[in-house]
Coordinates of C-alpha atoms in Angstrom, one line a residue:
M1 CA -161.7 12.3 39.6
N2 CA -159.5 15.4 40.4
N3 CA -157.1 13.2 42.4
F4 CA -156.8 10.8 39.5
S5 CA -156.1 14.0 37.1
N6 CA -153.6 15.3 39.5
R7 CA -151.9 12.0 39.8
K8 CA -151.6 11.6 36.0
Y9 CA -149.9 15.0 35.7
I10 CA -147.4 14.1 38.4
I11 CA -146.5 11.0 36.8
G12 CA -146.1 12.6 33.4
G13 CA -143.9 15.3 34.9
I14 CA -141.7 12.7 36.5
F15 CA -141.5 10.8 33.2
I16 CA -140.5 13.8 31.3
L17 CA -137.8 14.9 34.1
V18 CA -136.3 11.5 33.8
V19 CA -136.2 11.5 30.0
L20 CA -134.7 15.1 30.2
I21 CA -132.0 13.9 32.6
F22 CA -131.0 10.9 30.2
I23 CA -130.9 13.2 27.3
I24 CA -128.7 15.7 29.2
R25 CA -126.4 12.9 30.4
L26 CA -126.0 11.3 27.0
F27 CA -125.3 14.8 25.5
N28 CA -122.8 15.4 28.1
L29 CA -121.1 12.0 27.5
Q30 CA -121.0 12.0 23.9
I31 CA -120.5 15.6 22.9
I32 CA -118.9 17.4 26.0
D33 CA -117.1 14.8 28.1
D34 CA -114.7 12.5 26.2
T35 CA -113.8 10.3 29.3
Y36 CA -115.9 7.3 28.5
K37 CA -115.2 7.5 24.8
L38 CA -111.4 7.6 25.6
S39 CA -111.8 4.6 27.8
A40 CA -113.5 2.7 25.1
E41 CA -110.8 3.4 22.8
N42 CA -108.0 2.1 25.2
N43 CA -107.7 -1.0 23.1
S44 CA -106.6 1.1 20.2
Q45 CA -104.3 3.4 21.7
R46 CA -101.1 3.6 23.8
Q47 CA -100.0 6.0 26.4
V48 CA -96.3 6.5 26.4
T49 CA -94.6 8.5 29.1
Q50 CA -92.3 11.2 27.8
Y51 CA -89.3 11.2 30.1
P52 CA -87.8 14.6 30.3
A53 CA -84.1 15.2 29.8
R54 CA -82.5 15.3 33.1
G55 CA -80.4 18.4 33.8
L56 CA -76.7 18.3 32.8
I57 CA -74.0 19.0 35.4
Y58 CA -70.9 21.1 34.6
D59 CA -67.8 22.0 36.7
R60 CA -67.0 25.7 37.7
N61 CA -65.2 26.2 34.3
G62 CA -68.1 25.1 32.1
K63 CA -66.6 21.5 31.6
L64 CA -69.3 18.9 31.2
L65 CA -69.4 16.2 34.0
V66 CA -72.8 14.5 33.4
Y67 CA -75.0 14.2 30.4
N68 CA -77.6 11.9 29.0
Q69 CA -77.8 9.1 26.6
A70 CA -80.8 7.1 25.2
A71 CA -81.9 4.0 26.8
Y72 CA -84.7 1.7 25.8
D73 CA -87.2 -0.2 28.2
L74 CA -89.2 -3.0 27.0
M75 CA -92.7 -2.6 28.3
L76 CA -95.6 -5.0 28.6
I77 CA -99.3 -4.7 29.0
P78 CA -100.5 -8.1 30.0
R79 CA -104.1 -8.1 28.8
Q80 CA -102.8 -7.3 25.2
L81 CA -100.7 -10.5 25.2
E82 CA -101.4 -13.1 22.5
V83 CA -99.7 -16.3 21.7
F84 CA -96.2 -15.8 20.3
D85 CA -93.0 -17.6 19.6
T86 CA -91.2 -17.5 22.9
T87 CA -88.2 -19.1 21.5
D88 CA -87.6 -16.5 18.9
F89 CA -88.5 -13.8 21.5
C90 CA -86.0 -15.0 24.0
Q91 CA -83.2 -15.4 21.5
L92 CA -83.8 -11.7 20.3
L93 CA -83.5 -10.5 23.9
G94 CA -80.7 -12.8 25.0
I95 CA -82.8 -14.1 28.0
E96 CA -83.9 -17.6 29.2
K97 CA -87.4 -18.9 29.0
L98 CA -87.8 -18.9 32.8
E99 CA -86.9 -15.2 32.7
L100 CA -89.8 -14.6 30.2
I101 CA -92.2 -16.5 32.3
E102 CA -91.3 -14.8 35.7
G103 CA -91.4 -11.3 33.8
I104 CA -94.8 -11.8 32.5
A105 CA -96.0 -13.0 35.8
K106 CA -94.5 -10.0 37.6
A107 CA -96.3 -7.7 35.1
K108 CA -99.6 -9.3 35.7
H109 CA -99.2 -9.0 39.4
Y110 CA -98.5 -5.1 39.0
S111 CA -101.6 -4.6 36.6
Y112 CA -103.4 -6.4 33.7
R113 CA -104.1 -3.0 32.1
K114 CA -101.1 -0.9 32.9
A115 CA -97.8 -1.1 31.4
S116 CA -94.9 -2.0 33.4
I117 CA -91.0 -2.7 32.6
F118 CA -90.4 -6.1 31.4
L119 CA -86.7 -5.7 30.4
K120 CA -85.0 -2.4 31.4
Q121 CA -82.1 -0.5 29.6
L122 CA -81.6 -2.4 26.3
S123 CA -78.8 -1.3 24.3
S124 CA -79.0 0.5 21.1
E125 CA -78.0 -2.6 19.3
R126 CA -80.5 -5.0 20.9
Y127 CA -83.1 -2.3 20.4
A128 CA -82.4 -2.0 16.6
V129 CA -82.9 -5.8 16.1
L130 CA -85.9 -6.1 18.2
Q131 CA -87.7 -3.1 16.5
E132 CA -87.9 -4.9 13.3
K133 CA -89.8 -7.9 14.7
L134 CA -91.7 -6.2 17.6
Y135 CA -95.1 -6.5 15.7
K136 CA -94.8 -10.3 16.2
F137 CA -95.2 -9.9 20.0
P138 CA -98.5 -8.1 20.9
G139 CA -98.6 -6.5 24.2
F140 CA -94.8 -5.6 24.2
F141 CA -93.6 -2.2 23.2
V142 CA -90.3 0.0 23.7
Q143 CA -90.3 3.1 25.7
T144 CA -87.3 5.5 25.4
R145 CA -85.8 7.1 28.5
T146 CA -82.2 8.4 29.3
L147 CA -79.3 7.2 31.3
R148 CA -76.6 9.2 32.7
K149 CA -73.2 9.4 31.0
Y150 CA -69.8 10.4 32.7
P151 CA -67.4 11.6 30.1
L152 CA -64.5 12.1 32.7
K153 CA -65.2 9.2 34.9
S154 CA -64.4 11.3 38.0
A155 CA -66.0 12.8 41.1
A156 CA -68.2 9.8 41.8
H157 CA -68.9 10.5 45.4
A158 CA -69.7 14.1 44.6
L159 CA -71.8 13.5 41.6
G160 CA -73.7 10.5 42.9
Y161 CA -75.7 8.1 41.0
L162 CA -79.3 6.9 40.2
R163 CA -81.2 4.0 41.2
E164 CA -84.7 2.7 40.6
V165 CA -87.3 4.0 43.0
T166 CA -88.5 1.9 45.9
N167 CA -92.1 1.2 46.7
Q168 CA -91.7 3.7 49.8
E169 CA -90.5 6.4 47.5
I170 CA -93.5 5.8 45.1
K171 CA -95.8 6.2 48.0
S172 CA -94.2 9.3 49.4
D173 CA -94.0 11.2 46.0
P174 CA -96.9 10.9 43.4
Y175 CA -94.3 11.9 40.7
F176 CA -92.9 8.5 40.6
R177 CA -94.1 5.2 38.9
Q178 CA -92.7 1.8 39.0
G179 CA -89.4 1.7 37.0
D180 CA -88.4 5.4 37.5
Y181 CA -85.0 6.5 38.7
I182 CA -84.1 8.8 41.5
G183 CA -81.0 10.3 42.7
K184 CA -79.6 8.2 45.5
S185 CA -76.3 10.1 46.5
G186 CA -74.3 13.2 45.8
I187 CA -75.5 16.0 43.8
E188 CA -78.0 13.8 42.1
R189 CA -79.9 13.1 45.3
T190 CA -79.7 16.7 46.8
Y191 CA -80.9 18.4 43.7
E192 CA -83.3 15.6 42.6
K193 CA -86.3 17.8 42.1
E194 CA -84.3 20.5 40.0
L195 CA -82.5 18.0 37.8
R196 CA -85.4 15.4 37.0
G197 CA -87.8 18.0 35.4
E198 CA -91.5 17.0 34.6
K199 CA -92.7 14.0 32.8
G200 CA -95.1 14.2 30.0
V201 CA -97.3 11.8 28.0
K202 CA -97.9 11.0 24.3
I203 CA -100.9 9.0 23.1
Y204 CA -100.7 7.0 20.1
W205 CA -103.2 5.0 17.8
V206 CA -102.1 1.4 17.4
D207 CA -103.2 -1.4 14.8
V208 CA -104.2 -4.9 15.9
F209 CA -100.5 -5.8 15.8
N210 CA -99.8 -3.1 18.5
R211 CA -97.8 -1.0 16.0
I212 CA -98.1 2.8 16.0
K213 CA -100.2 4.4 13.4
G214 CA -100.2 7.9 14.4
S215 CA -100.8 10.4 17.1
F216 CA -104.2 10.2 18.9
R217 CA -106.6 13.1 18.2
N218 CA -103.9 15.0 16.7
G219 CA -102.0 15.2 20.0
K220 CA -105.0 16.9 21.9
F221 CA -104.5 15.1 25.0
D222 CA -100.6 14.9 24.9
E223 CA -98.5 16.6 27.7
K224 CA -95.1 17.8 26.8
A225 CA -92.1 16.8 29.1
I226 CA -90.2 19.7 30.7
S227 CA -86.5 19.2 30.8
G228 CA -84.6 19.4 34.2
K229 CA -82.4 22.2 35.2
N230 CA -78.7 22.3 34.4
L231 CA -76.4 22.6 37.4
H232 CA -73.0 24.2 37.6
S233 CA -70.9 22.8 40.2
S234 CA -68.1 24.5 42.2
L235 CA -65.8 21.6 41.3
D236 CA -62.7 22.3 39.4
I237 CA -62.6 19.0 37.5
D238 CA -58.9 19.2 36.5
L239 CA -58.0 19.7 40.3
Q240 CA -60.4 16.9 41.2
Q241 CA -58.8 14.5 38.8
Y242 CA -55.4 15.5 39.9
G243 CA -56.3 14.9 43.6
E244 CA -57.7 11.4 42.6
L245 CA -54.5 10.6 40.7
L246 CA -52.4 11.6 43.9
M247 CA -54.6 9.6 46.1
Q248 CA -54.5 6.2 44.0
N249 CA -53.5 3.3 46.1
K250 CA -54.1 5.2 49.1
K251 CA -57.1 5.5 51.8
G252 CA -58.2 8.9 52.8
G253 CA -59.6 12.1 51.6
I254 CA -58.9 15.5 50.1
V255 CA -61.2 18.5 50.6
A256 CA -60.3 21.9 48.9
I257 CA -62.6 25.0 49.5
E258 CA -62.5 28.5 48.1
P259 CA -62.4 30.5 51.4
H260 CA -64.3 33.6 50.3
T261 CA -67.3 31.7 48.9
G262 CA -67.3 28.3 50.6
E263 CA -67.4 26.7 47.3
I264 CA -65.8 23.1 47.2
L265 CA -63.0 23.0 44.6
A266 CA -62.2 19.3 45.1
K267 CA -63.6 16.5 47.0
V268 CA -61.6 13.3 46.7
S269 CA -62.7 10.1 48.8
S270 CA -60.0 7.3 48.1
P271 CA -60.5 4.4 47.2
G272 CA -63.2 5.7 44.7
Y273 CA -65.1 4.2 41.8
D274 CA -65.9 4.7 38.2
P275 CA -69.4 6.4 38.2
E276 CA -70.1 4.4 35.0
M277 CA -70.3 1.3 37.0
F278 CA -73.8 2.3 38.2
V279 CA -75.2 2.9 34.8
G280 CA -77.0 0.0 32.8
R281 CA -78.1 -3.3 33.6
A282 CA -74.9 -4.3 35.5
M283 CA -75.6 -1.6 38.1
N284 CA -77.2 -3.8 40.7
K285 CA -74.5 -6.5 40.2
N286 CA -71.7 -3.9 40.5
Y287 CA -73.3 -2.3 43.7
Q288 CA -73.6 -5.6 45.5
M289 CA -70.1 -6.4 44.5
M290 CA -68.7 -3.1 46.0
V291 CA -70.8 -3.4 49.2
Q292 CA -70.3 -7.1 50.0
N293 CA -67.0 -8.1 48.4
D294 CA -64.7 -5.0 48.3
S295 CA -62.9 -4.6 51.7
L296 CA -61.7 -1.2 50.7
K297 CA -65.4 0.1 50.8
P298 CA -65.2 2.4 47.7
L299 CA -68.8 3.5 48.3
F300 CA -67.7 5.0 51.7
D301 CA -67.3 8.8 51.4
R302 CA -64.4 9.4 53.7
T303 CA -64.5 13.1 53.2
M304 CA -67.9 13.5 54.9
Q305 CA -68.6 10.2 56.7
A306 CA -65.2 9.2 58.2
L307 CA -64.6 10.3 61.6
Y308 CA -61.0 10.8 62.4
P309 CA -59.0 12.4 65.3
P310 CA -57.5 15.6 63.8
G311 CA -54.1 15.2 65.3
S312 CA -51.8 18.2 65.7
I313 CA -53.7 20.3 63.2
F314 CA -56.2 20.7 66.1
K315 CA -53.4 22.7 67.9
L316 CA -54.3 25.7 65.8
V317 CA -57.8 25.8 67.4
N318 CA -56.5 25.4 70.8
A319 CA -54.1 28.3 70.2
L320 CA -56.9 30.5 69.0
V321 CA -59.1 29.6 72.0
A322 CA -56.3 30.4 74.4
L323 CA -55.6 33.7 72.8
Q324 CA -59.4 34.7 72.8
E325 CA -59.7 33.7 76.4
N326 CA -56.5 35.7 77.3
V327 CA -54.8 32.9 79.2
I328 CA -51.8 33.2 76.9
S329 CA -50.3 35.8 74.6
P330 CA -48.2 35.3 71.4
A331 CA -45.2 35.7 73.6
T332 CA -46.1 33.2 76.2
R333 CA -43.3 30.6 76.3
F334 CA -43.3 26.9 77.8
E335 CA -40.6 24.4 78.1
C336 CA -40.3 21.0 76.5
H337 CA -38.3 18.4 78.0
S338 CA -39.0 15.6 75.2
G339 CA -42.6 15.9 76.2
Y340 CA -45.0 16.9 78.9
H341 CA -44.6 15.2 82.2
V342 CA -46.9 15.5 85.2
G343 CA -46.4 12.9 88.0
N344 CA -46.4 9.4 86.3
F345 CA -48.1 10.8 83.2
T346 CA -45.9 11.5 80.1
M347 CA -47.1 12.9 76.7
G348 CA -44.0 12.5 74.5
C349 CA -42.6 15.1 72.0
H350 CA -39.7 15.1 69.5
S351 CA -36.5 16.8 70.1
H352 CA -36.5 20.6 69.4
A353 CA -35.4 23.9 70.7
S354 CA -36.9 25.0 74.1
P355 CA -38.5 26.9 75.5
L356 CA -40.8 28.2 72.6
D357 CA -43.3 31.0 72.1
L358 CA -46.6 30.5 70.2
R359 CA -45.5 30.9 66.7
H360 CA -42.5 28.6 67.1
A361 CA -44.6 26.1 69.1
I362 CA -46.9 25.9 66.1
Q363 CA -43.9 25.7 63.6
Q364 CA -42.3 22.8 65.7
S365 CA -45.8 21.1 66.6
C366 CA -44.7 21.0 70.4
N367 CA -46.9 18.7 72.2
A368 CA -45.7 20.2 75.6
Y369 CA -46.7 23.7 74.6
F370 CA -50.2 22.9 73.8
A371 CA -50.7 20.6 76.8
N372 CA -49.7 23.6 78.9
V373 CA -52.1 25.8 76.8
F374 CA -55.0 23.4 77.2
R375 CA -54.5 23.3 81.0
Y376 CA -54.3 27.1 81.2
I377 CA -57.6 27.3 79.4
L378 CA -59.4 24.9 81.8
E379 CA -57.8 25.9 84.9
S380 CA -58.0 29.7 84.4
P381 CA -59.3 31.5 87.6
K382 CA -61.6 33.3 85.3
F383 CA -63.9 30.3 85.0
G384 CA -64.0 29.2 88.7
S385 CA -63.6 25.4 87.7
V386 CA -62.2 23.0 85.3
Q387 CA -65.8 22.1 84.3
D388 CA -66.7 25.7 83.5
G389 CA -63.3 26.2 81.8
Y390 CA -64.0 23.2 79.6
T391 CA -67.7 24.5 78.7
A392 CA -66.2 27.6 77.6
W393 CA -63.5 25.9 75.6
R394 CA -65.9 23.7 73.9
K395 CA -68.2 26.7 72.9
D396 CA -65.3 28.2 71.2
V397 CA -64.2 25.0 69.5
T398 CA -67.8 24.3 68.1
S399 CA -68.0 27.9 66.7
F400 CA -65.6 26.4 64.0
G401 CA -68.4 24.1 62.8
F402 CA -67.1 21.0 64.8
G403 CA -69.7 18.6 66.5
S404 CA -72.6 19.4 64.1
E405 CA -73.6 19.3 60.6
L406 CA -72.3 22.1 58.5
G407 CA -75.3 21.9 56.3
I408 CA -73.4 21.0 53.1
D409 CA -75.5 20.5 50.0
L410 CA -74.8 16.8 49.8
P411 CA -76.3 13.8 51.8
N412 CA -75.0 11.7 54.6
E413 CA -73.0 14.3 56.3
K414 CA -71.7 13.1 59.7
T415 CA -71.6 15.4 62.6
G416 CA -68.5 14.2 64.4
S417 CA -68.1 14.6 68.2
I418 CA -66.6 17.3 70.5
P419 CA -67.1 15.5 73.9
T420 CA -69.3 17.4 76.6
N421 CA -68.6 18.1 80.1
E422 CA -71.2 15.5 81.0
Y423 CA -69.4 12.9 79.1
Y424 CA -66.2 13.4 81.3
Q425 CA -68.3 13.6 84.4
T426 CA -69.7 10.3 83.6
K427 CA -66.5 8.7 82.6
Y428 CA -64.5 10.0 85.6
R429 CA -66.3 12.1 88.3
K430 CA -68.0 15.3 88.7
N431 CA -65.0 17.2 89.6
W432 CA -62.8 15.7 87.0
R433 CA -59.4 17.3 86.1
A434 CA -57.9 18.9 83.1
L435 CA -55.4 15.9 83.0
N436 CA -58.3 13.7 82.2
A437 CA -58.9 15.3 78.8
I438 CA -55.4 16.3 78.1
S439 CA -55.3 14.4 74.7
L440 CA -57.6 17.0 73.4
A441 CA -54.7 19.4 73.5
I442 CA -52.9 17.7 70.6
G443 CA -56.1 16.6 68.7
Q444 CA -56.4 13.0 70.0
G445 CA -58.6 11.4 72.6
E446 CA -62.4 11.5 72.0
L447 CA -62.3 14.0 69.2
Q448 CA -64.1 12.7 66.1
I449 CA -64.0 15.1 62.9
T450 CA -64.6 14.7 59.4
P451 CA -62.1 16.0 56.6
M452 CA -64.9 18.3 55.5
Q453 CA -65.1 19.9 58.9
M454 CA -61.3 20.2 58.9
A455 CA -61.1 21.9 55.5
N456 CA -63.9 24.2 56.7
M457 CA -61.7 25.0 59.8
V458 CA -58.9 26.1 57.9
A459 CA -61.1 28.2 55.6
A460 CA -62.2 30.0 58.7
I461 CA -58.5 30.6 59.6
A462 CA -57.9 32.0 56.1
N463 CA -60.7 34.2 56.5
R464 CA -59.6 35.5 59.9
G465 CA -62.7 34.3 61.7
Y466 CA -65.6 33.5 59.5
Y467 CA -66.6 30.8 57.0
F468 CA -69.3 30.1 54.6
I469 CA -71.2 26.8 54.5
P470 CA -69.2 24.5 52.1
H471 CA -71.3 23.8 49.1
I472 CA -70.8 22.0 45.8
V473 CA -73.2 23.6 43.5
K474 CA -72.7 27.2 42.7
A475 CA -75.6 27.7 40.2
V476 CA -78.8 26.0 39.6
G477 CA -80.7 26.8 36.1
E478 CA -79.9 29.4 33.9
D479 CA -80.7 32.2 36.3
G480 CA -78.0 30.8 38.8
V481 CA -80.2 30.6 41.8
L482 CA -78.5 29.5 44.9
E483 CA -80.1 29.0 48.5
K484 CA -79.5 32.1 50.7
K485 CA -77.9 30.1 53.5
Y486 CA -74.8 29.5 51.2
L487 CA -74.2 33.3 50.9
E488 CA -74.1 34.1 54.6
K489 CA -71.1 34.5 56.7
H490 CA -70.7 32.4 59.9
Y491 CA -68.4 34.0 62.4
T492 CA -66.4 32.0 64.9
S493 CA -66.1 33.2 68.6
I494 CA -62.5 34.3 67.8
D495 CA -61.6 37.9 67.3
S496 CA -59.9 38.6 63.9
S497 CA -56.7 40.0 65.5
N498 CA -56.0 36.7 67.3
F499 CA -55.6 34.9 63.9
I500 CA -52.5 36.8 62.9
P501 CA -49.8 35.0 65.3
V502 CA -51.4 31.7 64.5
I503 CA -51.2 32.3 60.7
D504 CA -47.5 33.5 61.3
G505 CA -46.8 30.1 62.8
M506 CA -48.5 28.4 59.9
E507 CA -46.3 30.1 57.5
M508 CA -43.2 29.2 59.5
V509 CA -44.4 25.5 59.2
I510 CA -43.7 26.0 55.4
T511 CA -40.7 28.2 55.4
G512 CA -39.1 28.4 58.8
G513 CA -36.1 26.3 58.0
E514 CA -35.1 23.7 60.2
G515 CA -37.9 21.8 62.1
S516 CA -40.4 23.0 59.5
T517 CA -42.5 20.0 59.0
G518 CA -44.3 21.3 56.0
A519 CA -41.5 22.2 53.8
L520 CA -42.5 20.0 51.0
A521 CA -45.6 22.1 50.5
A522 CA -43.5 25.2 49.7
I523 CA -44.3 26.9 46.4
K524 CA -42.2 29.6 44.7
D525 CA -43.5 33.0 45.0
I526 CA -46.7 31.9 46.8
R527 CA -46.9 32.3 50.7
V528 CA -48.3 29.1 51.9
C529 CA -49.6 28.7 55.5
G530 CA -50.1 25.1 56.8
K531 CA -49.9 22.8 59.6
T532 CA -49.0 19.1 59.7
G533 CA -50.4 16.2 62.0
T534 CA -49.4 12.8 62.7
V535 CA -52.6 11.0 64.3
Q536 CA -51.8 8.1 66.6
N537 CA -53.4 4.8 65.5
S538 CA -52.9 1.9 67.7
D539 CA -53.9 -0.8 65.2
E540 CA -51.7 0.0 62.2
A541 CA -49.3 2.9 61.0
D542 CA -50.2 6.4 62.1
H543 CA -52.4 8.6 59.8
S544 CA -50.8 11.6 57.9
V545 CA -52.8 15.0 57.8
F546 CA -52.1 18.4 56.7
V547 CA -54.2 21.6 56.4
A548 CA -53.1 24.7 54.4
F549 CA -54.2 27.8 52.6
A550 CA -52.7 30.1 50.1
P551 CA -51.9 32.7 49.3
R552 CA -51.6 34.2 52.8
E553 CA -53.2 37.5 51.8
N554 CA -56.4 37.0 49.7
P555 CA -56.5 33.3 49.9
K556 CA -57.8 31.4 47.1
I557 CA -57.7 27.8 48.2
A558 CA -58.0 26.0 51.7
I559 CA -57.3 22.5 51.9
V560 CA -57.0 19.3 54.1
V561 CA -55.3 16.0 52.9
Y562 CA -55.8 13.0 55.2
V563 CA -53.9 9.9 54.3
E564 CA -54.7 6.8 56.4
N565 CA -51.6 5.0 57.6
G566 CA -49.4 7.7 56.1
V567 CA -47.2 7.7 59.1
W568 CA -46.2 11.3 59.4
G569 CA -48.0 14.6 58.1
S570 CA -44.9 15.5 56.4
R571 CA -44.5 12.3 54.5
Y572 CA -47.7 12.2 52.3
A573 CA -50.3 14.8 53.4
A574 CA -47.9 17.9 53.3
P575 CA -46.6 17.1 49.8
I576 CA -49.8 16.2 48.2
S577 CA -51.4 19.4 49.6
G578 CA -48.5 21.5 48.1
L579 CA -49.0 19.8 44.7
M580 CA -52.8 20.3 44.7
I581 CA -52.3 24.0 45.7
E582 CA -49.6 24.6 43.0
K583 CA -51.9 22.8 40.4
Y584 CA -54.8 25.1 41.3
L585 CA -52.9 28.3 41.5
N586 CA -50.4 27.9 38.8
G587 CA -52.1 25.3 36.5
E588 CA -49.1 23.1 36.5
I589 CA -46.3 21.5 38.7
A590 CA -42.8 23.2 38.4
E591 CA -40.0 21.0 37.2
N592 CA -38.1 21.3 40.4
K593 CA -41.3 19.7 42.1
K594 CA -41.7 16.7 39.6
W595 CA -39.8 14.5 41.9
I596 CA -42.3 15.0 44.7
E597 CA -45.1 14.3 42.2
K598 CA -43.5 11.2 41.1
R599 CA -43.0 9.9 44.7
M600 CA -46.6 10.6 45.5
L601 CA -48.0 9.0 42.3
E602 CA -45.9 5.8 42.9
A603 CA -46.7 5.5 46.5
D604 CA -48.9 2.3 47.2
L605 CA -50.1 2.4 50.8
I606 CA -52.8 -0.1 50.3
N607 CA -50.9 -3.0 49.0
Q608 CA -47.8 -2.1 51.2
A609 CA -50.1 -2.6 54.2
A610 CA -51.5 -5.9 52.9
A611 CA -47.9 -7.1 52.2
S612 CA -46.8 -6.0 55.6
S613 CA -49.8 -7.9 57.3
T614 CA -48.8 -11.1 55.6
G615 CA -45.1 -10.5 56.5
V616 CA -44.1 -10.0 52.7
I617 CA -42.4 -6.9 51.9
E618 CA -40.8 -6.3 48.4

């Protein structure tokens, strides 16, 4: 009897406990937790992503380079679809019926319940017409987003472009959803997180026709979008546009740097493209056209991805290494008999006075002088062997940033190449000779350097021995935050005193009278220091290159101009450099230089080369 009584109390207690659990659970679901209630209300609500305004991009003087414009994506929730007039729908959107069928199938494959993009980037005109009749098409709604707008249509390689995220990018970053856009190149890619901001969400009540009737729960569950940060680039857009104009119908690049900060003033890769071509529904078509059908490769950034021999501008580096290693002095003289001759080997040179000291050798760009300098370095008794001498030479050379990434705040930077001792041991033999690498003396041979690295080199010379990592953004957000690494000096292995005779020679390149190959870069009342280069090119005409900085004291600009198939450094690269420097420092081109400007603007090396290859020259 007692056992039965105890069992009764136990069962009763269990029953009461179960009832209490159900009561508490129901109270929690109905009063405290709205999750299930919200789920049940999904048929009468719509969650609309609030895309933040992407940060604006300005030039160094506050001129607007990139802003946002409204765009409209037509969204689809497949489970809300009902029978509708497909002919009317297709006419409204200007699409074929097959496109409608495929779009619905794609949306269903993605999700029956979640919204996905059916048709992206509707024009304002198309959206206005569609909006009036959208209630006829249950399951469809319009979501507003922004697209980039480029008022000046310039600096495409520097600014970059946006493209739709890939599945891999969605997997790697939970921020993204299907149909989102991400920076794919340039500033847009490097500063993606700063520019994009944070998405929000707004929930609406909708009626049976999928029309918005008001805010859901008075916005209790809405999340406000946070706008992206504005960026202030280091570009001088007036200088940038002028450089693009001078490089029209030419292949090559211009990089201009402010030496005492490392800020990039201009970055011209030619041929370029209109950044507006990567905005709107025609973006994919334009992209494929430029990648597959344009032999000039306008998407290829020649300032950071093209690897060129530097030519005679590299003689400046060899001179500095020789001075640093005490194998020559500024007064050291070498003879030149129309070139450098050893046995059956000859490195030709143009006619000039002989012998020459260092300053005049730079002015005259004497090949024989720098062939001797190179051998003096490698064969110096202080190193014991050519191989050890070369290792010391290479260490000094790479201290200028050659052969590795500089760390610029733009993607796809190439490292270039300064060959190693092991390379020559493999190519020749373990005890190879200086003559095996003698082409390096004049910037030829195996050297592979980007124009960005060349500009950084001349910035280091302008600073008498140090450089800042080149960067294209000078301030992020209103507080102007910039990564610490862009504020640090990077010293070369060359003592500051050794730069003086080299800079003397560079100034003589501009103002030294007869034999001065950079005379067309001269500017009245401004001391310009430069060096021409003619880069041998076995396939076509030689390349034209020039580096310079100005003024000599307290320099404001360091520049490289590299013109493919420009024949001589003095023909195109030097005058273009002079015009760029004058434009930046004086704001305009003097009347007595207008003829040079006209000649550069009218030069068409691309079509000239094409005509030459077909045997037609007009």
